[in-house]
GROMACS .gro file of C-alpha atoms in nm:
model
  213
    1THR     CA    1   4.644   3.410  -4.356
    2LYS     CA    2   4.685   3.600  -4.025
    3ILE     CA    3   4.939   3.729  -3.770
    4ALA     CA    4   4.932   3.516  -3.453
    5TYR     CA    5   5.199   3.501  -3.185
    6GLY     CA    6   5.426   3.722  -3.387
    7ARG     CA    7   5.428   3.511  -3.700
    8ARG     CA    8   5.226   3.502  -4.020
    9ARG     CA    9   5.021   3.186  -4.018
   10GLY     CA   10   4.876   3.006  -4.328
   11TYR     CA   11   4.603   2.823  -4.140
   12PHE     CA   12   4.384   2.775  -4.449
   13LEU     CA   13   4.641   2.700  -4.708
   14GLY     CA   14   4.604   2.317  -4.659
   15HIS     CA   15   4.916   2.247  -4.448
   16GLU     CA   16   4.819   2.350  -4.097
   17LEU     CA   17   4.456   2.325  -4.015
   18ASN     CA   18   4.142   2.172  -4.178
   19SER     CA   19   3.914   2.421  -4.004
   20VAL     CA   20   3.863   2.655  -3.707
   21MET     CA   21   3.614   2.725  -3.444
   22ASN     CA   22   3.365   2.966  -3.612
   23TYR     CA   23   3.350   3.241  -3.359
   24PRO     CA   24   3.261   3.501  -3.632
   25LEU     CA   25   2.938   3.324  -3.697
   26ARG     CA   26   2.867   3.294  -3.322
   27GLU     CA   27   2.910   3.663  -3.278
   28ALA     CA   28   2.683   3.731  -3.579
   29LEU     CA   29   2.401   3.491  -3.438
   30LEU     CA   30   2.414   3.652  -3.097
   31ASN     CA   31   2.399   3.988  -3.250
   32PHE     CA   32   2.088   3.876  -3.455
   33ILE     CA   33   1.900   3.704  -3.179
   34ILE     CA   34   1.980   3.980  -2.912
   35HIS     CA   35   2.000   4.297  -3.106
   36ASN     CA   36   1.782   4.213  -3.418
   37ASN     CA   37   2.098   4.285  -3.632
   38ALA     CA   38   2.069   4.065  -3.938
   39ASN     CA   39   2.318   4.270  -4.144
   40HIS     CA   40   2.606   4.131  -3.941
   41PHE     CA   41   2.506   3.781  -4.041
   42TYR     CA   42   2.523   3.870  -4.401
   43TYR     CA   43   2.870   4.031  -4.357
   44VAL     CA   44   3.005   3.704  -4.193
   45TYR     CA   45   2.842   3.485  -4.461
   46GLN     CA   46   2.999   3.698  -4.738
   47MET     CA   47   3.340   3.709  -4.566
   48ILE     CA   48   3.339   3.320  -4.541
   49GLU     CA   49   3.215   3.280  -4.912
   50ASP     CA   50   3.487   3.514  -5.036
   51ASN     CA   51   3.785   3.418  -4.840
   52TYR     CA   52   3.757   3.054  -4.704
   53PRO     CA   53   3.872   2.758  -4.919
   54GLU     CA   54   3.588   2.527  -5.007
   55PHE     CA   55   3.715   2.240  -4.788
   56VAL     CA   56   3.735   2.481  -4.493
   57LYS     CA   57   3.380   2.601  -4.530
   58HIS     CA   58   3.235   2.261  -4.509
   59ASN     CA   59   3.464   2.178  -4.206
   60LEU     CA   60   3.385   2.486  -4.000
   61MET     CA   61   3.294   2.415  -3.633
   62ASN     CA   62   2.993   2.630  -3.561
   63LEU     CA   63   2.949   2.714  -3.200
   64ILE     CA   64   2.714   2.933  -3.002
   65ASP     CA   65   2.885   2.878  -2.666
   66SER     CA   66   3.174   2.685  -2.518
   67HIS     CA   67   3.368   2.631  -2.197
   68ASP     CA   68   3.519   2.978  -2.254
   69THR     CA   69   3.188   3.164  -2.294
   70ARG     CA   70   2.859   3.203  -2.116
   71ARG     CA   71   2.600   2.933  -2.160
   72ILE     CA   72   2.358   3.024  -2.451
   73LEU     CA   73   2.044   2.978  -2.233
   74SER     CA   74   2.183   3.201  -1.962
   75VAL     CA   75   2.244   3.466  -2.220
   76LEU     CA   76   1.892   3.443  -2.356
   77GLU     CA   77   1.741   3.449  -2.020
   78GLU     CA   78   1.807   3.813  -2.008
   79ASP     CA   79   1.540   3.863  -2.269
   80ASN     CA   80   1.198   3.725  -2.343
   81HIS     CA   81   1.101   3.427  -2.550
   82VAL     CA   82   1.395   3.214  -2.439
   83LEU     CA   83   1.300   2.889  -2.598
   84GLU     CA   84   1.176   3.048  -2.923
   85LYS     CA   85   1.501   3.235  -2.958
   86LEU     CA   86   1.711   2.919  -2.869
   87LYS     CA   87   1.533   2.732  -3.150
   88ILE     CA   88   1.604   3.015  -3.394
   89ILE     CA   89   1.977   3.044  -3.318
   90THR     CA   90   2.036   2.670  -3.327
   91ALA     CA   91   1.835   2.620  -3.646
   92LEU     CA   92   2.078   2.883  -3.811
   93GLN     CA   93   2.370   2.724  -3.659
   94TYR     CA   94   2.273   2.386  -3.786
   95GLY     CA   95   2.196   2.526  -4.135
   96PHE     CA   96   2.518   2.715  -4.193
   97TYR     CA   97   2.829   2.600  -4.384
   98GLY     CA   98   3.024   2.351  -4.165
   99ASN     CA   99   2.918   2.141  -3.867
  100PRO     CA  100   2.730   2.239  -3.553
  101SER     CA  101   2.957   2.206  -3.249
  102ILE     CA  102   2.748   2.149  -2.937
  103PHE     CA  103   2.877   2.232  -2.585
  104TYR     CA  104   2.786   1.944  -2.374
  105GLY     CA  105   2.453   1.990  -2.194
  106ASP     CA  106   2.318   2.261  -2.430
  107GLU     CA  107   2.096   1.999  -2.584
  108VAL     CA  108   1.923   1.936  -2.247
  109GLY     CA  109   1.899   2.293  -2.118
  110ILE     CA  110   2.205   2.347  -1.885
  111ARG     CA  111   2.228   2.707  -1.756
  112GLU     CA  112   2.501   2.882  -1.566
  113ASP     CA  113   2.496   2.806  -1.185
  114PRO     CA  114   2.644   3.006  -1.028
  115PRO     CA  115   2.644   3.291  -1.274
  116ASP     CA  116   2.923   3.290  -1.531
  117PHE     CA  117   3.003   2.925  -1.436
  118SER     CA  118   2.947   2.730  -1.755
  119ARG     CA  119   3.127   2.395  -1.665
  120LYS     CA  120   2.865   2.235  -1.429
  121CYS     CA  121   2.795   1.858  -1.439
  122PHE     CA  122   2.559   1.706  -1.691
  123PRO     CA  123   2.199   1.706  -1.537
  124TRP     CA  124   2.136   1.327  -1.554
  125GLY     CA  125   1.776   1.263  -1.493
  126ASN     CA  126   1.675   1.632  -1.512
  127GLU     CA  127   1.711   1.699  -1.878
  128ASN     CA  128   1.486   1.949  -2.045
  129GLN     CA  129   1.284   1.720  -2.275
  130GLU     CA  130   1.148   1.995  -2.505
  131ILE     CA  131   1.502   2.124  -2.580
  132LEU     CA  132   1.632   1.767  -2.627
  133GLU     CA  133   1.362   1.683  -2.873
  134TRP     CA  134   1.432   1.997  -3.066
  135TYR     CA  135   1.810   1.903  -3.091
  136LYS     CA  136   1.714   1.546  -3.207
  137PHE     CA  137   1.495   1.710  -3.477
  138LEU     CA  138   1.795   1.929  -3.590
  139GLY     CA  139   2.009   1.620  -3.589
  140GLU     CA  140   1.787   1.419  -3.821
  141LEU     CA  141   1.762   1.727  -4.052
  142ARG     CA  142   2.146   1.733  -4.071
  143LYS     CA  143   2.148   1.388  -4.222
  144ARG     CA  144   2.033   1.527  -4.553
  145GLU     CA  145   2.297   1.513  -4.831
  146VAL     CA  146   2.267   1.884  -4.883
  147PHE     CA  147   2.456   1.960  -4.564
  148LYS     CA  148   2.753   1.745  -4.664
  149SER     CA  149   2.866   1.948  -4.970
  150GLY     CA  150   2.579   2.174  -5.056
  151LYS     CA  151   2.618   2.538  -5.155
  152MET     CA  152   2.459   2.819  -4.955
  153ASP     CA  153   2.289   3.150  -5.065
  154ALA     CA  154   2.189   3.427  -4.839
  155LEU     CA  155   1.857   3.558  -4.980
  156LYS     CA  156   1.776   3.821  -4.716
  157ALA     CA  157   1.961   3.947  -4.398
  158GLU     CA  158   1.823   4.277  -4.287
  159ASP     CA  159   1.531   4.429  -4.073
  160GLY     CA  160   1.560   4.140  -3.815
  161ILE     CA  161   1.507   3.875  -4.093
  162ILE     CA  162   1.744   3.606  -4.210
  163ILE     CA  163   1.661   3.386  -4.501
  164PHE     CA  164   1.917   3.154  -4.667
  165LYS     CA  165   1.912   2.825  -4.860
  166ARG     CA  166   2.140   2.523  -4.877
  167TYR     CA  167   2.113   2.342  -5.202
  168ILE     CA  168   2.262   2.069  -5.428
  169GLU     CA  169   2.140   1.927  -5.749
  170GLY     CA  170   1.795   1.775  -5.679
  171GLU     CA  171   1.748   1.912  -5.317
  172GLU     CA  172   1.721   2.259  -5.165
  173ILE     CA  173   1.634   2.349  -4.807
  174LEU     CA  174   1.526   2.702  -4.708
  175PHE     CA  175   1.593   2.858  -4.361
  176ALA     CA  176   1.386   3.157  -4.257
  177ALA     CA  177   1.404   3.332  -3.914
  178SER     CA  178   1.261   3.646  -3.775
  179VAL     CA  179   1.326   3.849  -3.456
  180SER     CA  180   1.141   4.144  -3.598
  181ASN     CA  181   0.836   4.293  -3.435
  182GLU     CA  182   0.664   4.296  -3.774
  183VAL     CA  183   0.521   4.009  -3.973
  184PHE     CA  184   0.717   3.957  -4.296
  185THR     CA  185   0.608   3.799  -4.620
  186TYR     CA  186   0.859   3.635  -4.855
  187LEU     CA  187   0.746   3.521  -5.215
  188LEU     CA  188   0.853   3.167  -5.298
  189TYR     CA  189   0.925   3.092  -5.663
  190ASP     CA  190   1.003   2.714  -5.608
  191SER     CA  191   0.826   2.432  -5.420
  192TYR     CA  192   0.908   2.353  -5.057
  193THR     CA  193   0.788   2.125  -4.799
  194SER     CA  194   0.765   2.249  -4.448
  195SER     CA  195   1.030   2.100  -4.204
  196LEU     CA  196   0.847   2.207  -3.903
  197LYS     CA  197   0.823   1.911  -3.664
  198TYR     CA  198   0.454   1.919  -3.616
  199SER     CA  199   0.325   1.994  -3.968
  200SER     CA  200   0.385   1.892  -4.328
  201HIS     CA  201   0.276   2.149  -4.589
  202ILE     CA  202   0.393   2.214  -4.945
  203PHE     CA  203   0.468   2.573  -5.042
  204SER     CA  204   0.473   2.643  -5.418
  205ASN     CA  205   0.480   2.983  -5.584
  206ALA     CA  206   0.338   3.110  -5.265
  207GLU     CA  207   0.392   3.366  -5.002
  208LEU     CA  208   0.579   3.244  -4.694
  209THR     CA  209   0.462   3.447  -4.386
  210ILE     CA  210   0.716   3.478  -4.090
  211ASN     CA  211   0.541   3.578  -3.788
  212SER     CA  212   0.699   3.800  -3.512
  213PHE     CA  213   0.711   3.705  -3.150
   0.00000   0.00000   0.00000
């Protein structure tokens, strides 16, 4: 429950809302991708795990920008490795509990023009194909059964590294992301097939190496 407009609300008790826009996750993802702060991600994950009803967790609307915020690409342009960081933040967005909520045009690379104006027209005929293909890949990944009702475990969230898994009986998907300046190695105890778009490799009882930029 929370206090809003002077009244105590019971948003998550089953009689008012099925879900909410997941602004806490947005803040944590931006904190990770811009400031290398992975601890914030773990805090938000644990807060949702501990306090949100199960049906709400799986209905969360996970955003990274909206008509009320700056465009994600314009935020990331203030740093280096724009496309790499966009792919990291969207992969985490698509992997988290709930459903990715995409602000129109993010999937084709819309930026603010002029600055702080996020509601420009869709760029028909001028879509960024690399970004569009990445979003299509994530969309295909989301068709897996594990994202409908699967559980989530955060395995590591510190030192610029986030690793978590989504799993149900018979299926498990591991997400690993790094914005650290150091190469990080994570020991895998189970078998995984790489979901990278351009490769297919099985990792089993092996070390997963996460490279820095």
